[in-house]
XYZ file of N, CA, C and O in Angstrom:
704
model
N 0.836 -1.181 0.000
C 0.000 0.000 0.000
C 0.883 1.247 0.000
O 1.701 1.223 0.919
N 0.935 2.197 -0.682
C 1.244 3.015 -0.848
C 0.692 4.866 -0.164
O -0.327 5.508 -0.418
N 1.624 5.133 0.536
C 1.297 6.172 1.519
C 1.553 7.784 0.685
O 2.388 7.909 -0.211
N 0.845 8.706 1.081
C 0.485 9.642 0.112
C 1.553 10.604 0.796
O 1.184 11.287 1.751
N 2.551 10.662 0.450
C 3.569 11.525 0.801
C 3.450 12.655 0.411
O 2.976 12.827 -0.712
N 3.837 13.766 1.203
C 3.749 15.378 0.502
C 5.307 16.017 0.310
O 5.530 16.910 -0.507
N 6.228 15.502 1.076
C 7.172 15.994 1.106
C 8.449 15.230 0.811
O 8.226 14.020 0.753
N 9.626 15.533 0.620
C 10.531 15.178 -0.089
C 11.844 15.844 1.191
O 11.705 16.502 2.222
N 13.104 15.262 0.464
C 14.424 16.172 1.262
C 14.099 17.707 1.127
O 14.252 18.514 2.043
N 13.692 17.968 0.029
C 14.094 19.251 -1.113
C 12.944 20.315 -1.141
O 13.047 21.538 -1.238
N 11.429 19.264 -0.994
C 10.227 19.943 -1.086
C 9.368 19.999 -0.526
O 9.303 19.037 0.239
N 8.254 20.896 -0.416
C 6.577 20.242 0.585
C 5.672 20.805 -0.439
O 5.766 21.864 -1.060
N 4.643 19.735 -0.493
C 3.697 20.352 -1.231
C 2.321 20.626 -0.293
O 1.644 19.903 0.437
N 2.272 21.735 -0.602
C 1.074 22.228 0.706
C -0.247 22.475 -0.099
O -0.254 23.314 -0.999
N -1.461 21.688 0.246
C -2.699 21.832 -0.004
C -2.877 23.346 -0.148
O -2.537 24.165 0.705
N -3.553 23.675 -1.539
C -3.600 24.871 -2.215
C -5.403 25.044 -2.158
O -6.130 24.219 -2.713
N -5.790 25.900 -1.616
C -7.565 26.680 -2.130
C -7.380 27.886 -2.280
O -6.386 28.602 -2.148
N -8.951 28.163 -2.718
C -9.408 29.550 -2.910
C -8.249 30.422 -2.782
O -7.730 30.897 -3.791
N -7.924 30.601 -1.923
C -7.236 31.821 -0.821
C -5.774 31.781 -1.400
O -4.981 32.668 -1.084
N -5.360 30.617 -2.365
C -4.109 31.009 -3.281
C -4.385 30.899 -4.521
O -3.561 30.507 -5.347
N -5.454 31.197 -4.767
C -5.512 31.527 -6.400
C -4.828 32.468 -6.871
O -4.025 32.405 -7.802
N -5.170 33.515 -6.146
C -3.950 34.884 -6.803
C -2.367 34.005 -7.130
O -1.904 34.044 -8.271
N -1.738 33.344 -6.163
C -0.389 33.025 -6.283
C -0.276 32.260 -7.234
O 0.533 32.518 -8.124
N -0.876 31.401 -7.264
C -1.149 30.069 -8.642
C -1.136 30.950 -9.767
O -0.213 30.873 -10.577
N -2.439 32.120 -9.961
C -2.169 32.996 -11.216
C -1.107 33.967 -11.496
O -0.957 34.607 -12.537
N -0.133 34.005 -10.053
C 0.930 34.911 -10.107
C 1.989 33.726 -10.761
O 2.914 34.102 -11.481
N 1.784 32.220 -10.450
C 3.438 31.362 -11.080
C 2.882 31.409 -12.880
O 3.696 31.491 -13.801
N 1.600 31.348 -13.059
C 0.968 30.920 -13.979
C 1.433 32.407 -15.430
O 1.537 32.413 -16.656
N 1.535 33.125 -14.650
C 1.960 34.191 -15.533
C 3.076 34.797 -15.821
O 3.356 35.471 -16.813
N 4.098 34.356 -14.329
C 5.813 34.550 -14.493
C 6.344 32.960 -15.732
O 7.510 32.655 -15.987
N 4.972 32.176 -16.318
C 5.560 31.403 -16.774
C 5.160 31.658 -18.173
O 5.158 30.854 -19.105
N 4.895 32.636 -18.171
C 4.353 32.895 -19.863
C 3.207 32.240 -19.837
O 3.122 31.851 -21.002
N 2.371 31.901 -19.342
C 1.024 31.144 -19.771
C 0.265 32.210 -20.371
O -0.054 33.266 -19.825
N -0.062 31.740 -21.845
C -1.101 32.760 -22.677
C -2.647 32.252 -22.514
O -3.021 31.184 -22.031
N -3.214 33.009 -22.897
C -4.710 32.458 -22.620
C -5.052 33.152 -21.307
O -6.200 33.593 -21.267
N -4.315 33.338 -20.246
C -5.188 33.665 -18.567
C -6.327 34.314 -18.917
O -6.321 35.195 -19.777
N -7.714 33.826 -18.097
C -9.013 35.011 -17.611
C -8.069 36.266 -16.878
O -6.923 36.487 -16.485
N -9.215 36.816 -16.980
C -8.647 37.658 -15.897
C -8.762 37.143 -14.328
O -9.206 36.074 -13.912
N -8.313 38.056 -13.735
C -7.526 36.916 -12.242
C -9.100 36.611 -11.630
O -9.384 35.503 -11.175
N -10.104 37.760 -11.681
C -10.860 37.810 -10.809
C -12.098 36.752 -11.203
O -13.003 36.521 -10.401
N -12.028 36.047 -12.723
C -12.374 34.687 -12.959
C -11.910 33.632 -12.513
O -12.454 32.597 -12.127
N -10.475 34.066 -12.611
C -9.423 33.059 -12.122
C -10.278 32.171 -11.024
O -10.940 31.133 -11.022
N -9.693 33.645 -9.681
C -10.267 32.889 -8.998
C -11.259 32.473 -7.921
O -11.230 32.157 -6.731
N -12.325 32.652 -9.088
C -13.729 32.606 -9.047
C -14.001 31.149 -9.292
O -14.875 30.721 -8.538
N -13.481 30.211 -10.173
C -13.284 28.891 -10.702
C -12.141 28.626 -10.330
O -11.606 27.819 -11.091
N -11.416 28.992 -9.362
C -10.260 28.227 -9.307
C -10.399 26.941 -8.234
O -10.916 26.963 -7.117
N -9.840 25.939 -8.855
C -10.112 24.654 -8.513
C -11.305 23.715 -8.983
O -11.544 22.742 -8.269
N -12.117 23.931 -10.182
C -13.134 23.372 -10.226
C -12.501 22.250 -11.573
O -11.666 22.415 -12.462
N -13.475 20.965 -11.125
C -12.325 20.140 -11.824
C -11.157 19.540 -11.359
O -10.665 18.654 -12.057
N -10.627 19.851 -10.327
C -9.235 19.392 -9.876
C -9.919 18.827 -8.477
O -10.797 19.317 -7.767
N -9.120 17.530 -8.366
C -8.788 16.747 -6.933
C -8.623 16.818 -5.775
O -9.224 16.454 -4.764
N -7.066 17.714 -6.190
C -5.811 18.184 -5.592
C -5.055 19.262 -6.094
O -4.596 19.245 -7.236
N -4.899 20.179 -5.326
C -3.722 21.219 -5.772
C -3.069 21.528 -4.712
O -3.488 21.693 -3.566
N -1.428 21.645 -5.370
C -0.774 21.762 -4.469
C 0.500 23.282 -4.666
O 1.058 23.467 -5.747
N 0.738 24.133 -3.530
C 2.080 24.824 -3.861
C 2.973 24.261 -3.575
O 2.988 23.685 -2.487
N 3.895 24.214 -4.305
C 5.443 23.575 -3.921
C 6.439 24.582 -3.367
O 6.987 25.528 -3.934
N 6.512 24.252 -2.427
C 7.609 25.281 -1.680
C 8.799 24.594 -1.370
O 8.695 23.449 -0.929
N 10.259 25.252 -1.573
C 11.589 24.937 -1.019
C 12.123 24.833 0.034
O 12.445 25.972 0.374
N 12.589 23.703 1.207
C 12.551 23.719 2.019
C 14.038 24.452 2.604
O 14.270 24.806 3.759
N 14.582 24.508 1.878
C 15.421 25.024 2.486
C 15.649 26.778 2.143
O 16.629 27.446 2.475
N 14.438 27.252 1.390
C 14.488 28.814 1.308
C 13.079 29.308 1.935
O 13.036 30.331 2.619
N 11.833 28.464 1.646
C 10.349 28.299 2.555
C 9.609 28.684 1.071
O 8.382 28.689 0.966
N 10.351 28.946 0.147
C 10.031 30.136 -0.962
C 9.077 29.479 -1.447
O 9.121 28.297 -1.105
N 7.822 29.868 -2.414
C 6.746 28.688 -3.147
C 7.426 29.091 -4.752
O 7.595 30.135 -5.381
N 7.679 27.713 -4.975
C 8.531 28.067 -6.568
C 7.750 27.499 -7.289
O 8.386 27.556 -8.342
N 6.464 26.773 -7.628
C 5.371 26.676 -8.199
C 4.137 25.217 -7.359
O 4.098 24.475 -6.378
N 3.429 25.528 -8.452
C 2.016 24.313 -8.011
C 1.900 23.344 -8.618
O 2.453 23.373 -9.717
N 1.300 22.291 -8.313
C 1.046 21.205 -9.205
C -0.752 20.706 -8.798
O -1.405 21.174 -7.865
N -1.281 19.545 -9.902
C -2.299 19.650 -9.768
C -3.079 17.879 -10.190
O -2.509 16.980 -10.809
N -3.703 17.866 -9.934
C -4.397 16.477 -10.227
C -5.944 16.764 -10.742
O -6.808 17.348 -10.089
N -6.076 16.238 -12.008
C -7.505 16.696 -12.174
C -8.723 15.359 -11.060
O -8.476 14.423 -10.301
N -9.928 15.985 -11.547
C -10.415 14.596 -11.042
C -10.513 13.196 -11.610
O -10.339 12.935 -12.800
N -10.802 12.325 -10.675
C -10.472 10.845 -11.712
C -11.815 10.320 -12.346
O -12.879 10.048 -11.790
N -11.527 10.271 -13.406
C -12.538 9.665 -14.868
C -12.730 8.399 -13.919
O -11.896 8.052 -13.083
N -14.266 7.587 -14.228
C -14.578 6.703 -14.532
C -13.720 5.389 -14.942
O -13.776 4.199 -14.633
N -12.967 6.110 -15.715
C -12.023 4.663 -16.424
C -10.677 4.074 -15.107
O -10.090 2.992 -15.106
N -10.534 5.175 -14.160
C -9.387 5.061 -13.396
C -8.169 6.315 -13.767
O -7.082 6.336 -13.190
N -8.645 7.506 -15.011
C -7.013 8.317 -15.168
C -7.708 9.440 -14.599
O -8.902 9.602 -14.346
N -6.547 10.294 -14.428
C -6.357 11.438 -14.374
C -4.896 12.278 -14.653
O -3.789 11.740 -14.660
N -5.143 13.615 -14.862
C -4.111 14.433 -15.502
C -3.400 15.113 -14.612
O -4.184 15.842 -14.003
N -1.869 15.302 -14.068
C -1.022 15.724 -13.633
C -0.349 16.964 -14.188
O 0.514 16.853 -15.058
N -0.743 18.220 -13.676
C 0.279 19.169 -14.152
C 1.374 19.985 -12.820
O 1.025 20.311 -11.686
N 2.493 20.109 -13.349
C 3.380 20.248 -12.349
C 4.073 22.036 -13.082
O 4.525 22.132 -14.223
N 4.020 22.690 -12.535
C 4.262 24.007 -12.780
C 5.064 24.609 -11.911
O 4.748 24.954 -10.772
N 6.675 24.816 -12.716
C 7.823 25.545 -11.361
C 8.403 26.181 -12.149
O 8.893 25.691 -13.166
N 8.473 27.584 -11.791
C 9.608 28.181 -12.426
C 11.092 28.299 -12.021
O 11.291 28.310 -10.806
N 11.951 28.371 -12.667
C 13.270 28.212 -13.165
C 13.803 27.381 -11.615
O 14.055 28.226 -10.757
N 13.997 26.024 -11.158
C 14.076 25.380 -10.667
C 14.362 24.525 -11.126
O 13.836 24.165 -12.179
N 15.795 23.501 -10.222
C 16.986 22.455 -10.777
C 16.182 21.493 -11.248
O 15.017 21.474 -10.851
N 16.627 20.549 -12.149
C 15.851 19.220 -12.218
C 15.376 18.171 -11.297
O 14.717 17.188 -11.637
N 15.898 18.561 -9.693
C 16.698 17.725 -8.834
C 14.630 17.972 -8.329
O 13.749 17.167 -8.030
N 14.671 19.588 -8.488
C 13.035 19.683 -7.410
C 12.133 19.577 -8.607
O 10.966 19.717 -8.242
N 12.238 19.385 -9.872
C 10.936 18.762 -10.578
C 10.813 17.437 -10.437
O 9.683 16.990 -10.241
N 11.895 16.577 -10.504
C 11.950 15.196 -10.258
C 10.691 15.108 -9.155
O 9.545 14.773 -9.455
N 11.225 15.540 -7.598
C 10.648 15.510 -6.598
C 9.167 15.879 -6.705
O 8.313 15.001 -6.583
N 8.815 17.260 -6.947
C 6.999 17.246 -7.593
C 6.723 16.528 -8.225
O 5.882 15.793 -7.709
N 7.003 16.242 -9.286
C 6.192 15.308 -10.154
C 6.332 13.869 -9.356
O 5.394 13.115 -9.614
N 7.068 13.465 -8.668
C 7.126 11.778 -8.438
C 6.052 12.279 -6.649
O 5.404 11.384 -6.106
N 6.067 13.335 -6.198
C 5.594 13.263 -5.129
C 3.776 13.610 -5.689
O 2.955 13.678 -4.775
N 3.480 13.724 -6.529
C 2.344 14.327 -7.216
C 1.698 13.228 -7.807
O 0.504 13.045 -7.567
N 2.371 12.411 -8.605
C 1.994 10.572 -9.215
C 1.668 10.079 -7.956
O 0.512 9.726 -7.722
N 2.873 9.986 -6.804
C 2.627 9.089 -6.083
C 1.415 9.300 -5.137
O 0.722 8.380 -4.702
N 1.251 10.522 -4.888
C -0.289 11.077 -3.978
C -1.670 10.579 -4.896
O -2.663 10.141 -4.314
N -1.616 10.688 -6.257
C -3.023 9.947 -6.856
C -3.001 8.738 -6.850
O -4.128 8.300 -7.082
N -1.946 7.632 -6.632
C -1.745 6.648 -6.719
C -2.527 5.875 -5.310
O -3.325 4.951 -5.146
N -1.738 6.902 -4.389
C -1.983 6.576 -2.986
C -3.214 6.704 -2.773
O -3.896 5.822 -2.251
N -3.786 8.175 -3.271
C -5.042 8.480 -2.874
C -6.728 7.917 -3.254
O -7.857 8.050 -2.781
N -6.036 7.198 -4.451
C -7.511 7.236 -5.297
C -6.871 5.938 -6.260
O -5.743 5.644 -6.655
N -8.319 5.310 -6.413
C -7.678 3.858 -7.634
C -7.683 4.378 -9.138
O -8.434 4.272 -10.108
N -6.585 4.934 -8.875
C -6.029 5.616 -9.847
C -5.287 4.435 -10.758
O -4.457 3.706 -10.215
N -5.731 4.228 -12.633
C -5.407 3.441 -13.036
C -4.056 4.308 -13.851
O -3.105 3.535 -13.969
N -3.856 5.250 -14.240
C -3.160 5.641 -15.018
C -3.112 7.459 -14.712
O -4.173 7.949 -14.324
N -2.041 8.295 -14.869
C -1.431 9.522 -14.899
C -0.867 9.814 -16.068
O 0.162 9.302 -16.509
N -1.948 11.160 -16.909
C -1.620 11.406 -17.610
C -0.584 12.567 -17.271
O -0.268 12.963 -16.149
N -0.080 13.073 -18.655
C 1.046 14.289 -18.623
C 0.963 14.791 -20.191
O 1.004 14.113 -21.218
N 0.819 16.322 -20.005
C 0.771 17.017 -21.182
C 2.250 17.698 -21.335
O 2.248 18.713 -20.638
N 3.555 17.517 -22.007
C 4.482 18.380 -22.051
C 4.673 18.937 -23.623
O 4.174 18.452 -24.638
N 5.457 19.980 -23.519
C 5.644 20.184 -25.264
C 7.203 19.960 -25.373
O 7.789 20.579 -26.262
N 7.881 19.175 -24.590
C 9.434 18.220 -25.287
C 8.443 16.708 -25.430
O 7.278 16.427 -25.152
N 9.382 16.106 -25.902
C 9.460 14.806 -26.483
C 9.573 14.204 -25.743
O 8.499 13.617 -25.611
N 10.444 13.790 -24.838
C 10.861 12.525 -24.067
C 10.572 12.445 -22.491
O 10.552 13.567 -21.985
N 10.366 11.503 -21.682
C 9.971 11.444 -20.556
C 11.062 12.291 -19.870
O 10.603 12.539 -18.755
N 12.240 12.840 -19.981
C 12.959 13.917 -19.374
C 12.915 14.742 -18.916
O 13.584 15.303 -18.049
N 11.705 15.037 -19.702
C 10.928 16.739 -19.728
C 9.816 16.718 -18.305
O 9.275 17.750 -17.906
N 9.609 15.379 -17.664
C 8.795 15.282 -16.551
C 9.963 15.317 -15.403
O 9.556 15.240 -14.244
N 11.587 15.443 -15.643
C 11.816 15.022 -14.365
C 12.383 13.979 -14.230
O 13.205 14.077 -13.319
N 12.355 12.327 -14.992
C 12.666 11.814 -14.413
C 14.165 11.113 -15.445
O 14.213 11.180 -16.673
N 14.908 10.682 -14.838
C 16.307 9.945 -15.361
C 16.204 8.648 -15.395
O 15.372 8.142 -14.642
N 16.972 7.821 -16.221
C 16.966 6.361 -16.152
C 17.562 6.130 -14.723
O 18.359 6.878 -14.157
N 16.941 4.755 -14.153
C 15.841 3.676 -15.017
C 14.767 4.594 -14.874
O 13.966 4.569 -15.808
N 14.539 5.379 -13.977
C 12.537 5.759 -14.023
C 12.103 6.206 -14.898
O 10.963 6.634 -14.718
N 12.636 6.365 -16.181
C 12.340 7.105 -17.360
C 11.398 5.400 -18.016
O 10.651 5.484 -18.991
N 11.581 4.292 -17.433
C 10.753 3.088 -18.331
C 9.206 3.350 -17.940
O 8.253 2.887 -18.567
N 9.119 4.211 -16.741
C 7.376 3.855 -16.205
C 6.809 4.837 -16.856
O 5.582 4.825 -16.756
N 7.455 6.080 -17.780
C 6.825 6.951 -18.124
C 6.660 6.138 -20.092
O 7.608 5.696 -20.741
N 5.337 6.193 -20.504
C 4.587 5.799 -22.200
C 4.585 7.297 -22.297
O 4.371 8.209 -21.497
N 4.937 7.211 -23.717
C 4.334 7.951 -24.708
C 3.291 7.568 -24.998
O 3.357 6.406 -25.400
N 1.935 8.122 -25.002
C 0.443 7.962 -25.812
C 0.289 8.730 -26.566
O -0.234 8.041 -27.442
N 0.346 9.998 -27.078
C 0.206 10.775 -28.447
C 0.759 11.609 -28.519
O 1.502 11.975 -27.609
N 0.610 12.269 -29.682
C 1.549 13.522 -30.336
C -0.045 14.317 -30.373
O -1.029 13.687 -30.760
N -0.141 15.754 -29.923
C -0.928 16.356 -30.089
C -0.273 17.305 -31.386
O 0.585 18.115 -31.034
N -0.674 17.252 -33.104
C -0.029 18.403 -33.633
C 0.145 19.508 -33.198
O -0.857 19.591 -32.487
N 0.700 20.513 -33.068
C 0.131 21.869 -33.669
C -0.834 22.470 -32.843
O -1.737 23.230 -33.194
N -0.415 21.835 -31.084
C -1.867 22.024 -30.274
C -1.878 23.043 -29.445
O -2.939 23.293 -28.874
N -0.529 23.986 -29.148
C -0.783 24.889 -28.233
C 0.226 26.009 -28.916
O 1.251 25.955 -29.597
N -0.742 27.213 -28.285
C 0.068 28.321 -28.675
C 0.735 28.828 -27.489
O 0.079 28.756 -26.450
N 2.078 29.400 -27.416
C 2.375 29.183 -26.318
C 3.952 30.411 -26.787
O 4.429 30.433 -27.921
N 4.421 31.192 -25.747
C 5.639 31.981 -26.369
C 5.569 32.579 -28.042
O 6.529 32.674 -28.806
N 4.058 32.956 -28.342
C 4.520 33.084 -29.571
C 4.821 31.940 -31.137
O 5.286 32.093 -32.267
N 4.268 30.884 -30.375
C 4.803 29.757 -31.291
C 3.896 28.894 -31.348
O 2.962 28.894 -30.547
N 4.012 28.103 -32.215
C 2.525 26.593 -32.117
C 3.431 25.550 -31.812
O 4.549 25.386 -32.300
N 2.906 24.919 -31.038
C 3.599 23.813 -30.437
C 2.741 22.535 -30.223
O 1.519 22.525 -30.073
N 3.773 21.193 -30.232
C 2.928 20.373 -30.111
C 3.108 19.908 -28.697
O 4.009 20.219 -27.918
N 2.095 19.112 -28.507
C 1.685 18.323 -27.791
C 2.004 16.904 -27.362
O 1.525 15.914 -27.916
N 2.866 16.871 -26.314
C 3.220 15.488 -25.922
C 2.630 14.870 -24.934
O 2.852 15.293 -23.800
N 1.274 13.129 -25.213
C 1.140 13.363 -24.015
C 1.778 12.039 -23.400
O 2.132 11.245 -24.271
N 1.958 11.708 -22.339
C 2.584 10.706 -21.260
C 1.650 9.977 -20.301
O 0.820 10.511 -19.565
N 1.802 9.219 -20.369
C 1.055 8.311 -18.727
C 2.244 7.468 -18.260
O 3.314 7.023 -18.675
N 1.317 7.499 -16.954
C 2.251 6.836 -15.902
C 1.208 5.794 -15.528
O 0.091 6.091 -15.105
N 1.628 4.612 -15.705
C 0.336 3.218 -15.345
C 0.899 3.092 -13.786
O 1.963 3.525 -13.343
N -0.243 2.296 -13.031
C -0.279 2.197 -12.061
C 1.175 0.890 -11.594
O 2.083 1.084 -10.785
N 0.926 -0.343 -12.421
C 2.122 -0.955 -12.672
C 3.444 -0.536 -12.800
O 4.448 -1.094 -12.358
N 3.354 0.546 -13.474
C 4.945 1.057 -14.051
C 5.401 2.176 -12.738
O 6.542 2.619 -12.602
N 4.347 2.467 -11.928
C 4.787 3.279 -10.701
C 5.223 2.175 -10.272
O 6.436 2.021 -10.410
N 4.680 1.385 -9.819
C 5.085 0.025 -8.484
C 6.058 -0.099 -8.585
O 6.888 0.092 -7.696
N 6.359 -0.598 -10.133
C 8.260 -0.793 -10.259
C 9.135 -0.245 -10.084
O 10.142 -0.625 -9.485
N 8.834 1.232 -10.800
C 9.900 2.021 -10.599
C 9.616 3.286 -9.530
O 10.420 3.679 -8.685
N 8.652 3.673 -9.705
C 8.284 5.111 -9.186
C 8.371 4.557 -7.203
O 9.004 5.238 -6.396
N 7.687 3.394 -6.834
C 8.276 3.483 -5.086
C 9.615 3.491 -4.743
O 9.881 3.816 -3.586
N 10.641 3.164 -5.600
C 11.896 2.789 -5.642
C 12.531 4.296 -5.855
O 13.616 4.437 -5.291
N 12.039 5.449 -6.575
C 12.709 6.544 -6.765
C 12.124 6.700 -5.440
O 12.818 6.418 -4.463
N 10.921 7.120 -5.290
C 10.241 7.699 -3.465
C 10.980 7.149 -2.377
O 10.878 7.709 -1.285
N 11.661 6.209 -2.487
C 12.514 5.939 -1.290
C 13.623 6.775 -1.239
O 13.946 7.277 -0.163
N 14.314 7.013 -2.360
C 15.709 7.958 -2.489
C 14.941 9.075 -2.088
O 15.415 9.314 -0.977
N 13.997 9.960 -2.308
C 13.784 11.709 -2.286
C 12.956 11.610 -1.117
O 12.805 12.783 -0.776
N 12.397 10.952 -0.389
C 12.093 11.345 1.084
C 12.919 10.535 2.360
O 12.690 10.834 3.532
């Protein structure tokens, strides 16, 4: 059984509502995100649809260097993972994203974790070999987001519930 960890050596992810929407729309916009409502839609709907949200803060500065998020879980067993940090080592995306899989895993019979990135390879989530085997490629979105000025595609990823067991408890032992 798998225990829903929030924190890491490096990180804590602290249950996010209402009352940090402004900050969520403050990482959301130091990151170039095009498209924003305005804030006061923001966050008016903020959180609807989602599980879980979390700020990620540095433990050794207290600083919140971004959020991550879990939508709710489909019927079928998935749901969608987005992990949002600005300019931060690979060392603390690793840590969100594997502490973020492993909380839907823990939390909910969660069959599968999706991931939307616009690189190519499971790298772009964070993780290094071996844990780079639990992360599939499932599609190429063309031409699907506009984003910096540019059209970009769409990469998306899952993480099966299997391919955590193997690899993903085995990284969670090293980062907490």
């Amino acid at each position: 059984m798998l225990f829903p960890h929030t924190e890491s050596r490096q990180i804590e992810l602290r249950p996010a509502g209402v009352k940090d929407a402004a900050k969520v729309y403050d990482i959301l916009f130091r990151l170039g995100h095009g498209g924003l409502p305005v804030i006061d839609r923001f966050v008016d709907t903020f959180g609807q649809g989602l599980a879980a949200c979390f700020l990620v803060y540095r433990k050794d500065t207290g600083e919140i260097v971004g959020f991550s998020t879990l939508s709710d879980l489909s019927p079928a067993g998935h749901l969608r993972a987005d992990v949002h940090l600005a300019g931060q080592p690979d060392e603390v995306r690793t840590d969100a994203v594997a502490l973020t899989v492993n909380f839907a895993f823990a939390m909910w019979r969660t069959r599968k974790v999706y991931f939307h990135a616009i690189e190519a390879g499971a790298e772009s989530l964070g993780f290094t070999e071996p844990h780079t085997a639990m992360v599939e490629a499932e599609a190429v979105l063309p031409k699907h987001m506009y984003f910096h000025g540019r059209v970009w595609d769409v990469h998306v990823f899952a993480i099966y519930r299997e391919g955590w067991d193997a690899h993903g408890v085995d990284l969670l032992k090293h980062i907490v």
